[in-house]
Structure formats: C-alpha cells, structure tokens
C-alpha cells in the first residue's frame, strides 16, 4: 500500500494529475447538478467512470519514471510489493469513484426520487466494478505503451463493449452494467445486472493477470 | 545473502541468460561484466526484483537496495524528499545536492540515488552503472561507499563499463560468452591517479606520494600533527 501512495506522490509532483482530477469533478458536477434520478445518473456514471479511472492510471504510470519506481519497489520488497501496489491502485480508485458517484450525492441529498437501499447497493456495486475495470484496463495499457496509444485503446475497448450490448449486456463489461442499471427501475438488483457485474469483475481479474504476464514476457 | 538458482532471464523472445546459478555472500563485491547487450542490466533487474525471471528462483535478504541505470526523478521533487521516501530522511545532503531534482545535473542526480541506496544498505546493494556521470571526487566517494557497505556485511553487485568500478570488486562475474564464469580478483590493481603532497613545519619539509583515495586521510593526519600543506600536485 505504501508503494502505491509513493507512486501517487511522485505523480502529483509532476502535476499531470491536475487535468484528470478536474475532469472527474466536472463529471460529478454534470451528473448530479440539481435533482437527479439515481438510476439514470449511476447508469451514465458506470459507462464514464471506467474511462476516467483508466485515464488516471495511465497518467500516473507515465508520470512516475521507471527508475524511481524500481528503487521504491526494491526498498518495499520487490515484485510482490509492486503487484500489491497495482491492486491497491485498482481498489482505491474503485472506492474513490464509488464514493464520488454514490455516497457523495446521497449525503448531499440531490437524488430524486430517493433511492431505496437496494438501489444504492446496485449503484454502488455497479460503479465499483466499472471503475475497477477501467483502472485494470489502464494498468494493462500502461508503460511501455505511449499515452496516445493507450487512450486510443481505452476508447476502442469501450466502443467495442458498446457494440456488444445489443447482443448481450452480460458480456459488455461496464457498458453492460450501465445498460442493466438503466433498465432495472423497480427491480434494482436484477439477475441481468448481477451477471453483468460478475462478468465485469472477471474482466478485472483477467486484465490484472494479462498485465502481469505481459510484464514478465517483456522482461 | 543472495542465491539464484536455475535463473533464465529473457526479454520477449530473446533469452539472455539460461539456467544461471549464482551465490553472493555477505561482504562480497561482485562486478557483473560482459559485452553490451549480453544481459547485465536485465540480470540486475531480475535480481533486484524489478521484473520476474522467466524461470528460476531467487532468495534475497530481508532488505535490499537497487539503483538502475540512467536515473530519473520528477523535476519538481526535492532531493531530500526523495531520500525520505527511501527511508534515508536523516541524511544531510550537501548544499549542492539539496535542491529540486530538475535543478541537479546527471551526476548529482546519480549521487542522490546512490546516497539513498548506500545509506543503511541492508543485506544487498545492486547498482547498475553507478559510476555513470560521476566526477572524480564522486567516484571516490562511491568507491568508499561500496567498500563501506561491504565491510558492514552487505553483498554488492554492480555493472560498470569503465575501469573505475573494477577497483572495488572482489569478484568478477562474466556473462554473455557461453556459461557465466566467476573470476576472483586476487589483488585490486593500484589506482592510476597519484598525487604528491609536500608538507612543511617550520624549516622542515616532508614529501609523500599517495593515491587519490589515500590523499584525504594523509592530509587530515598531517594537519592534526601540526604540519602545514605546502602543495598538492598530480603525478603524471
């Protein structure tokens, strides 16, 4: 966990995080300005939040020189510390986005009609897995891929997932979660939504495994 | 201290080292040598836990330090804060290094990185081209640091394309031309740079010819004995 936060501190020194952080606050403001239907806002949020999480992870990865990261990782315990740090980044971003898109609007009381407990669970879990998917995608597309290529790949992945939605929401990852959330009014935790979230979680694990295998292959 | 067995190091399809067994004991200083592109840096990255080996096992001490080649840090990061992140916050950097990393030269940045690695080095220190970019004074400082770390019980591995680094090594590990082989460095060759020190006390004169690494100690001893320094000059 310490290594993840040290990477974040190094990235903050290069100030490259300013733009995505401002963009995230713009997203939250745009989704929850005035009275907001929770299903619509969370459904839209699930589509957007992964791209933002991927953006942040790519930016952090590019901002931290690999030499500095190697020194920190060695001090923290080598490869296991590095792998833990990657998981911490994915989980912390997922928690952060869940807080910003679900907890914060609830606390601010801007959701109309007021969501039920099941609505909140559905929105919270959906946002969490969608953000985790984006963060894991950012990890897989991080160094040594160039930033422009990484962003293009993120867009391509989301376009591809959107194209799959008409066939089956269940295999469309966060876009499928978004779709299921938007149609699940009245039955918050539908079987379709649960399936889409479970498949997205599997994608997260697959992306982390893929990233590790690619890193091992590159040497 | 460091034990690797059956190590295969590869980058993509290219296998650089295969089935390497390596054992480095406490206090041993190993110069990893070989031609460009033979896998020295890749081996050090694997040994430092920066990347996973394709095959094999590595056993390291509980703590270790690693300085990769071509050091880079964010420009706006103060050097002292970097040391703090590496558990060396109590090191007092000299004024010329106590600045933001962007204001440091390549050699100064390298020295900051090495300072962090050699401060309480733990059981193992891995340095990739550590002499790169260092001036004469800093090279001597590094050599003292490596010798001190080894004397404190740390195993030290380094690569070096120049000749300076070979001076500190007790063992050379040559890789890249067939099976890796270890060569014991029986005696460290004398440093090429030598200086003449002329001391004066009243009418008395005394002359010493010493190596650059001995210079400071001789001068300090002479001054504490009441001698004045008349001149210090390089011997060709």
Coordinates of C-alpha atoms in Angstrom, one line a residue:
Chain A
X1 CA 0.0 0.0 0.0
X2 CA 2.9 2.3 0.8
X3 CA 4.4 1.9 -2.6
X4 CA 1.1 2.8 -4.3
X5 CA 0.9 6.0 -2.3
X6 CA 4.6 6.8 -3.0
X7 CA 3.9 6.5 -6.7
X8 CA 0.9 8.8 -6.4
X9 CA 3.1 11.3 -4.6
X10 CA 5.7 11.2 -7.3
X11 CA 3.0 11.6 -10.0
X12 CA 1.5 14.5 -8.0
X13 CA 4.9 16.2 -8.2
X14 CA 4.7 16.3 -12.0
X15 CA 1.3 17.9 -11.8
X16 CA 0.0 15.7 -14.6
X17 CA -2.9 14.6 -12.4
X18 CA -4.5 18.0 -12.4
X19 CA -6.3 17.6 -15.7
X20 CA -8.0 14.2 -15.0
X21 CA -8.8 15.2 -11.4
X22 CA -10.6 18.4 -12.7
X23 CA -12.3 16.3 -15.3
X24 CA -13.6 13.9 -12.7
X25 CA -15.1 16.8 -10.6
X26 CA -16.6 18.1 -13.8
X27 CA -18.2 14.7 -14.4
X28 CA -19.6 14.5 -10.9
X29 CA -20.9 18.1 -11.2
X30 CA -22.5 17.3 -14.5
X31 CA -24.2 14.1 -13.3
X32 CA -25.5 15.5 -10.0
X33 CA -26.4 19.1 -10.7
X34 CA -29.8 19.8 -9.3
X35 CA -32.3 17.0 -8.6
X36 CA -31.0 13.8 -10.3
X37 CA -32.7 10.5 -11.0
X38 CA -30.3 8.0 -9.3
X39 CA -30.8 5.2 -11.9
X40 CA -30.0 7.5 -14.8
X41 CA -27.0 9.1 -13.1
X42 CA -25.5 5.8 -11.9
X43 CA -26.1 4.2 -15.3
X44 CA -24.3 7.0 -17.1
X45 CA -21.6 7.1 -14.4
X46 CA -20.8 3.4 -14.9
X47 CA -20.1 4.0 -18.6
X48 CA -17.9 7.0 -17.9
X49 CA -16.2 6.1 -14.7
X50 CA -14.0 3.3 -16.1
X51 CA -12.6 5.6 -18.8
X52 CA -11.7 8.2 -16.2
X53 CA -10.1 5.6 -14.0
X54 CA -8.1 4.3 -16.9
X55 CA -7.0 7.8 -17.7
X56 CA -5.8 8.4 -14.2
X57 CA -3.9 5.1 -14.1
X58 CA -2.2 5.8 -17.4
X59 CA -1.3 9.3 -16.4
X60 CA 0.2 8.1 -13.1
X61 CA 2.1 5.3 -14.9
X62 CA 3.6 7.8 -17.4
X63 CA 4.5 10.4 -14.7
X64 CA 6.5 8.1 -12.5
X65 CA 9.9 7.4 -14.0
X66 CA 10.5 3.6 -14.1
X67 CA 13.9 4.1 -12.5
X68 CA 12.3 5.8 -9.5
X69 CA 9.6 3.1 -9.3
X70 CA 12.3 0.4 -9.4
X71 CA 14.2 1.9 -6.5
X72 CA 11.0 2.3 -4.4
X73 CA 9.8 -1.2 -5.2
X74 CA 13.2 -2.7 -4.2
X75 CA 13.0 -0.9 -0.9
X76 CA 9.5 -2.0 -0.4
X77 CA 10.2 -5.7 -1.1
X78 CA 10.4 -6.1 -4.9
X79 CA 7.9 -7.7 -7.2
X80 CA 5.3 -8.7 -4.5
X81 CA 5.2 -5.1 -3.3
X82 CA 4.8 -3.9 -6.9
X83 CA 2.0 -6.3 -7.5
X84 CA 0.3 -5.3 -4.3
X85 CA 0.6 -1.6 -5.3
X86 CA -1.1 -2.3 -8.6
X87 CA -4.1 -4.0 -6.8
X88 CA -4.2 -1.1 -4.3
X89 CA -4.5 1.4 -7.2
X90 CA -7.4 -0.6 -8.7
X91 CA -9.2 -0.9 -5.4
X92 CA -8.6 2.6 -4.2
X93 CA -9.8 4.1 -7.5
X94 CA -12.9 1.9 -7.4
X95 CA -13.6 3.1 -3.8
X96 CA -13.0 6.7 -4.7
X97 CA -15.3 6.7 -7.7
X98 CA -18.0 4.8 -5.7
X99 CA -17.8 7.5 -3.0
X100 CA -17.9 10.4 -5.5
X101 CA -20.8 8.9 -7.6
X102 CA -22.9 7.1 -5.0
X103 CA -22.1 8.2 -1.4
X104 CA -21.5 11.9 -2.0
X105 CA -24.8 12.5 -3.9
X106 CA -26.6 10.5 -1.1
X107 CA -25.0 12.7 1.6
X108 CA -25.8 15.8 -0.4
X109 CA -29.4 14.7 -0.8
X110 CA -29.6 15.6 -4.5
X111 CA -31.2 12.2 -5.7
X112 CA -34.9 12.4 -6.6
X113 CA -36.7 10.1 -6.2
X114 CA -34.8 9.0 -3.1
X115 CA -33.2 5.6 -3.9
X116 CA -34.0 2.5 -1.9
X117 CA -31.3 0.5 -0.1
X118 CA -31.3 -2.0 -3.0
X119 CA -30.9 0.9 -5.4
X120 CA -27.9 2.1 -3.5
X121 CA -26.3 -1.4 -3.4
X122 CA -26.9 -1.8 -7.1
X123 CA -25.5 1.6 -7.9
X124 CA -22.6 1.2 -5.5
X125 CA -21.5 -2.3 -6.8
X126 CA -22.0 -1.2 -10.4
X127 CA -19.9 1.8 -10.0
X128 CA -17.2 -0.1 -8.1
X129 CA -16.7 -2.9 -10.7
X130 CA -16.9 -0.4 -13.5
X131 CA -14.2 1.8 -12.0
X132 CA -12.1 -1.2 -11.2
X133 CA -12.4 -2.4 -14.8
X134 CA -11.2 1.0 -16.0
X135 CA -8.3 1.0 -13.6
X136 CA -7.2 -2.5 -14.5
X137 CA -7.5 -1.6 -18.2
X138 CA -5.2 1.4 -17.5
X139 CA -2.7 -0.9 -15.9
X140 CA -2.7 -3.3 -18.8
X141 CA -2.3 -0.4 -21.2
X142 CA 0.3 1.5 -19.1
X143 CA 4.0 1.6 -19.8
X144 CA 5.6 1.0 -22.2
X145 CA 2.6 1.9 -24.4
X146 CA 2.6 5.6 -25.4
X147 CA -0.1 7.7 -23.8
X148 CA -1.9 8.5 -27.1
X149 CA -2.0 4.8 -28.0
X150 CA -3.2 3.9 -24.5
X151 CA -6.1 6.4 -24.7
X152 CA -7.0 5.3 -28.2
X153 CA -7.1 1.7 -26.9
X154 CA -9.3 2.7 -24.0
X155 CA -11.8 4.3 -26.4
X156 CA -11.6 1.3 -28.7
X157 CA -12.4 -1.1 -25.8
X158 CA -15.4 1.0 -24.8
X159 CA -16.7 1.3 -28.4
X160 CA -16.3 -2.5 -28.7
X161 CA -18.2 -3.1 -25.5
X162 CA -20.9 -0.8 -26.6
X163 CA -21.2 -2.7 -29.8
X164 CA -21.7 -5.9 -27.9
X165 CA -24.5 -4.6 -25.7
X166 CA -27.3 -5.3 -28.3
X167 CA -26.1 -8.9 -28.4
X168 CA -25.8 -9.4 -24.6
X169 CA -25.4 -6.9 -21.8
X170 CA -23.8 -9.6 -19.7
X171 CA -20.6 -9.7 -21.7
X172 CA -20.3 -6.0 -22.3
X173 CA -18.5 -5.2 -19.0
X174 CA -19.1 -1.8 -17.6
X175 CA -21.2 -0.8 -20.6
X176 CA -23.4 -3.8 -19.9
X177 CA -23.7 -2.8 -16.2
X178 CA -24.7 0.6 -17.3
X179 CA -27.4 -0.8 -19.6
X180 CA -28.8 -3.1 -16.9
X181 CA -28.8 -0.3 -14.3
X182 CA -30.8 1.9 -16.7
X183 CA -33.5 -0.7 -17.4
X184 CA -33.7 -2.1 -13.8
X185 CA -36.0 0.5 -12.3
X186 CA -38.2 -1.2 -9.7
X187 CA -36.1 -4.3 -9.6
X188 CA -32.8 -2.8 -8.6
X189 CA -30.7 -6.0 -8.3
X190 CA -31.9 -7.9 -11.3
X191 CA -30.3 -11.1 -12.4
X192 CA -29.1 -9.4 -15.6
X193 CA -27.3 -6.7 -13.5
X194 CA -25.8 -9.2 -11.1
X195 CA -24.5 -11.2 -14.1
X196 CA -23.1 -8.1 -15.8
X197 CA -21.3 -7.1 -12.6
X198 CA -19.9 -10.6 -12.1
X199 CA -18.6 -10.7 -15.7
X200 CA -17.0 -7.3 -15.3
X201 CA -15.3 -8.5 -12.1
X202 CA -13.9 -11.4 -14.1
X203 CA -12.6 -9.0 -16.7
X204 CA -10.8 -7.1 -14.0
X205 CA -9.0 -10.2 -12.8
X206 CA -8.2 -11.2 -16.4
X207 CA -6.8 -7.7 -17.1
X208 CA -4.6 -7.9 -14.0
X209 CA -3.3 -11.3 -14.9
X210 CA -2.7 -10.2 -18.5
X211 CA -0.7 -7.2 -17.3
X212 CA 1.5 -9.4 -15.2
X213 CA 2.1 -11.9 -17.9
X214 CA 2.9 -9.1 -20.4
X215 CA 5.4 -7.6 -17.9
X216 CA 7.0 -11.0 -17.3
X217 CA 7.3 -11.5 -21.1
X218 CA 8.8 -8.1 -21.7
X219 CA 11.5 -8.6 -19.1
Chain B
X1 CA 23.0 -13.5 1.2
X2 CA 21.8 -13.7 -2.4
X3 CA 21.1 -17.0 -4.0
X4 CA 19.7 -17.6 -7.5
X5 CA 19.2 -21.0 -9.0
X6 CA 18.2 -22.1 -12.5
X7 CA 17.7 -18.5 -13.5
X8 CA 16.5 -17.8 -17.0
X9 CA 16.5 -14.1 -18.0
X10 CA 14.7 -13.1 -21.2
X11 CA 13.3 -10.1 -22.9
X12 CA 10.4 -11.1 -25.2
X13 CA 11.6 -13.9 -27.4
X14 CA 15.2 -13.3 -26.7
X15 CA 16.7 -15.4 -24.0
X16 CA 19.7 -13.6 -22.5
X17 CA 20.8 -16.0 -19.8
X18 CA 19.8 -19.5 -19.2
X19 CA 20.0 -21.7 -16.1
X20 CA 22.2 -19.3 -14.2
X21 CA 23.2 -20.3 -10.7
X22 CA 24.6 -17.5 -8.5
X23 CA 25.5 -17.1 -4.9
X24 CA 26.9 -13.9 -3.4
X25 CA 28.0 -13.9 0.2
X26 CA 28.0 -11.2 2.8
X27 CA 30.7 -8.6 2.2
X28 CA 31.3 -9.8 -1.3
X29 CA 31.6 -7.2 -4.1
X30 CA 30.7 -8.6 -7.5
X31 CA 31.4 -6.8 -10.8
X32 CA 29.0 -8.2 -13.3
X33 CA 30.9 -7.9 -16.6
X34 CA 30.1 -8.6 -20.2
X35 CA 29.6 -7.1 -23.6
X36 CA 26.9 -4.6 -24.5
X37 CA 23.5 -6.2 -24.8
X38 CA 24.6 -9.5 -23.1
X39 CA 22.0 -9.1 -20.3
X40 CA 23.9 -7.5 -17.5
X41 CA 21.2 -4.9 -16.7
X42 CA 18.4 -7.4 -17.3
X43 CA 20.1 -9.7 -14.8
X44 CA 20.4 -7.0 -12.2
X45 CA 16.7 -6.0 -12.7
X46 CA 15.7 -9.6 -12.1
X47 CA 18.0 -10.0 -9.1
X48 CA 16.6 -6.7 -7.7
X49 CA 13.0 -7.9 -8.0
X50 CA 12.1 -5.3 -10.6
X51 CA 10.9 -7.9 -13.1
X52 CA 10.2 -11.6 -12.7
X53 CA 12.6 -14.1 -14.2
X54 CA 11.3 -16.3 -17.0
X55 CA 12.4 -19.3 -14.8
X56 CA 14.2 -19.9 -11.6
X57 CA 14.3 -18.9 -8.0
X58 CA 15.9 -16.1 -6.2
X59 CA 16.4 -15.8 -2.4
X60 CA 17.3 -12.3 -1.2
X61 CA 17.9 -10.9 2.3
X62 CA 15.1 -9.1 4.0
X63 CA 16.1 -5.7 2.7
X64 CA 18.0 -4.6 -0.3
X65 CA 18.6 -1.5 -2.4
X66 CA 18.7 -1.1 -6.2
X67 CA 19.8 1.8 -8.3
X68 CA 19.0 1.3 -12.0
X69 CA 21.0 2.9 -14.8
X70 CA 20.1 6.4 -16.2
X71 CA 18.4 7.6 -13.0
X72 CA 15.4 9.9 -13.5
X73 CA 13.1 11.6 -11.0
X74 CA 10.3 14.2 -11.4
X75 CA 11.8 17.6 -11.8
X76 CA 9.8 19.3 -9.1
X77 CA 10.7 16.7 -6.4
X78 CA 13.1 17.9 -3.8
X79 CA 16.1 15.6 -3.5
X80 CA 15.7 15.5 0.3
X81 CA 12.1 14.3 0.0
X82 CA 13.2 11.5 -2.3
X83 CA 15.6 10.3 0.3
X84 CA 12.8 10.4 2.8
X85 CA 10.7 8.2 0.6
X86 CA 13.5 5.6 0.6
X87 CA 14.0 5.7 4.4
X88 CA 17.0 8.0 4.3
X89 CA 15.4 11.1 5.6
X90 CA 18.1 11.6 8.2
X91 CA 20.8 12.0 5.6
X92 CA 22.1 15.6 5.4
X93 CA 22.7 16.3 1.7
X94 CA 25.4 18.7 0.9
X95 CA 24.1 22.1 -0.3
X96 CA 24.8 21.4 -3.9
X97 CA 22.5 18.4 -3.9
X98 CA 19.8 19.7 -1.6
X99 CA 17.7 21.1 -4.4
X100 CA 14.8 20.0 -6.6
X101 CA 15.7 17.1 -8.9
X102 CA 15.2 19.2 -12.0
X103 CA 18.0 21.6 -10.9
X104 CA 20.5 18.7 -10.5
X105 CA 23.0 17.6 -13.1
X106 CA 23.0 14.0 -14.3
X107 CA 25.9 13.2 -12.0
X108 CA 24.3 15.0 -9.0
X109 CA 21.1 13.1 -9.5
X110 CA 23.0 9.8 -9.7
X111 CA 24.7 10.8 -6.4
X112 CA 21.4 11.4 -4.7
X113 CA 20.1 8.0 -5.8
X114 CA 23.3 6.3 -4.7
X115 CA 23.2 8.1 -1.3
X116 CA 19.7 6.6 -0.7
X117 CA 20.9 3.1 -1.7
X118 CA 24.1 3.2 0.4
X119 CA 22.5 4.7 3.5
X120 CA 21.8 1.7 5.8
X121 CA 22.1 -0.6 2.7
X122 CA 20.6 -3.7 4.3
X123 CA 21.8 -7.1 3.1
X124 CA 22.2 -6.4 -0.6
X125 CA 23.0 -3.5 -2.8
X126 CA 22.5 -3.7 -6.6
X127 CA 24.0 -0.9 -8.7
X128 CA 23.6 -0.6 -12.5
X129 CA 26.3 1.5 -14.0
X130 CA 26.7 3.6 -10.8
X131 CA 29.8 5.5 -11.9
X132 CA 28.0 6.9 -14.9
X133 CA 28.0 10.7 -14.9
X134 CA 30.1 10.9 -11.7
X135 CA 33.2 13.2 -11.4
X136 CA 36.5 12.1 -9.9
X137 CA 35.5 13.1 -6.3
X138 CA 32.1 11.5 -6.5
X139 CA 33.7 8.3 -8.0
X140 CA 36.0 8.1 -5.0
X141 CA 33.0 8.8 -2.7
X142 CA 31.1 5.9 -4.3
X143 CA 34.0 3.5 -4.0
X144 CA 34.3 4.3 -0.3
X145 CA 30.5 3.8 -0.1
X146 CA 30.7 0.4 -1.7
X147 CA 33.6 -0.7 0.4
X148 CA 31.9 0.6 3.5
X149 CA 28.7 -1.3 2.6
X150 CA 30.6 -4.5 2.0
X151 CA 32.6 -4.0 5.3
X152 CA 29.2 -3.7 7.0
X153 CA 28.2 -7.1 5.7
X154 CA 26.2 -6.2 2.6
X155 CA 26.7 -8.1 -0.7
X156 CA 27.2 -5.6 -3.5
X157 CA 26.6 -6.3 -7.2
X158 CA 27.3 -3.7 -9.9
X159 CA 27.9 -3.3 -13.6
X160 CA 30.5 -0.9 -15.0
X161 CA 31.7 -0.2 -18.5
X162 CA 34.6 1.9 -17.3
X163 CA 37.6 0.8 -15.4
X164 CA 36.9 2.5 -12.1
X165 CA 34.3 0.1 -10.9
X166 CA 36.6 -2.8 -11.2
X167 CA 38.7 -1.4 -8.4
X168 CA 36.1 -2.1 -5.8
X169 CA 35.3 -5.6 -6.8
X170 CA 36.4 -8.8 -5.1
X171 CA 34.8 -11.0 -7.8
X172 CA 34.0 -10.6 -11.5
X173 CA 31.0 -12.4 -12.9
X174 CA 31.5 -12.6 -16.6
X175 CA 28.3 -13.3 -18.6
X176 CA 27.3 -13.4 -22.2
X177 CA 30.0 -15.6 -23.8
X178 CA 29.0 -19.1 -23.0
X179 CA 28.5 -20.3 -19.5
X180 CA 28.8 -17.5 -16.9
X181 CA 32.1 -17.7 -15.1
X182 CA 33.4 -16.2 -11.9
X183 CA 36.9 -14.8 -11.6
X184 CA 38.4 -14.0 -8.2
X185 CA 40.0 -10.5 -8.1
X186 CA 43.2 -11.5 -6.2
X187 CA 44.5 -8.1 -5.7
X188 CA 42.9 -4.8 -6.5
X189 CA 45.1 -3.0 -9.1
X190 CA 46.6 0.2 -7.9
X191 CA 44.6 3.4 -8.8
X192 CA 46.1 5.1 -11.8
X193 CA 45.8 8.6 -10.3
X194 CA 48.6 9.5 -7.8
X195 CA 49.4 12.8 -6.1
X196 CA 52.5 14.3 -4.4
X197 CA 51.9 16.0 -1.1
X198 CA 54.5 18.4 0.2
X199 CA 54.2 19.2 4.0
X200 CA 56.0 21.9 5.9
X201 CA 56.6 22.5 9.6
X202 CA 59.0 25.4 10.3
X203 CA 62.1 24.7 8.3
X204 CA 61.3 21.0 8.0
X205 CA 59.9 19.6 4.7
X206 CA 58.3 16.2 4.1
X207 CA 57.1 14.7 0.8
X208 CA 54.5 11.9 0.3
X209 CA 53.4 10.2 -2.9
X210 CA 50.0 8.7 -2.3
X211 CA 47.0 7.6 -4.3
X212 CA 44.0 9.9 -4.7
X213 CA 42.0 7.7 -2.4
X214 CA 44.6 8.0 0.3
X215 CA 45.1 11.7 -0.1
X216 CA 42.4 13.0 2.3
X217 CA 43.4 10.7 5.1
X218 CA 47.1 11.7 4.8
X219 CA 46.3 15.4 4.7
X220 CA 44.0 15.1 7.7
X221 CA 46.6 13.2 9.7
X222 CA 49.3 15.7 8.8
X223 CA 47.2 18.7 9.8
X224 CA 46.3 17.2 13.1
X225 CA 50.0 16.6 13.7
X226 CA 50.7 20.3 13.2
X227 CA 52.0 20.2 9.6
X228 CA 51.1 22.7 7.0
X229 CA 50.4 21.8 3.5
X230 CA 52.8 23.4 1.0
X231 CA 51.4 21.9 -2.1
X232 CA 49.4 19.0 -3.5
X233 CA 50.1 18.1 -7.1
X234 CA 49.2 15.4 -9.5
X235 CA 51.9 13.0 -10.7
X236 CA 51.7 12.1 -14.4

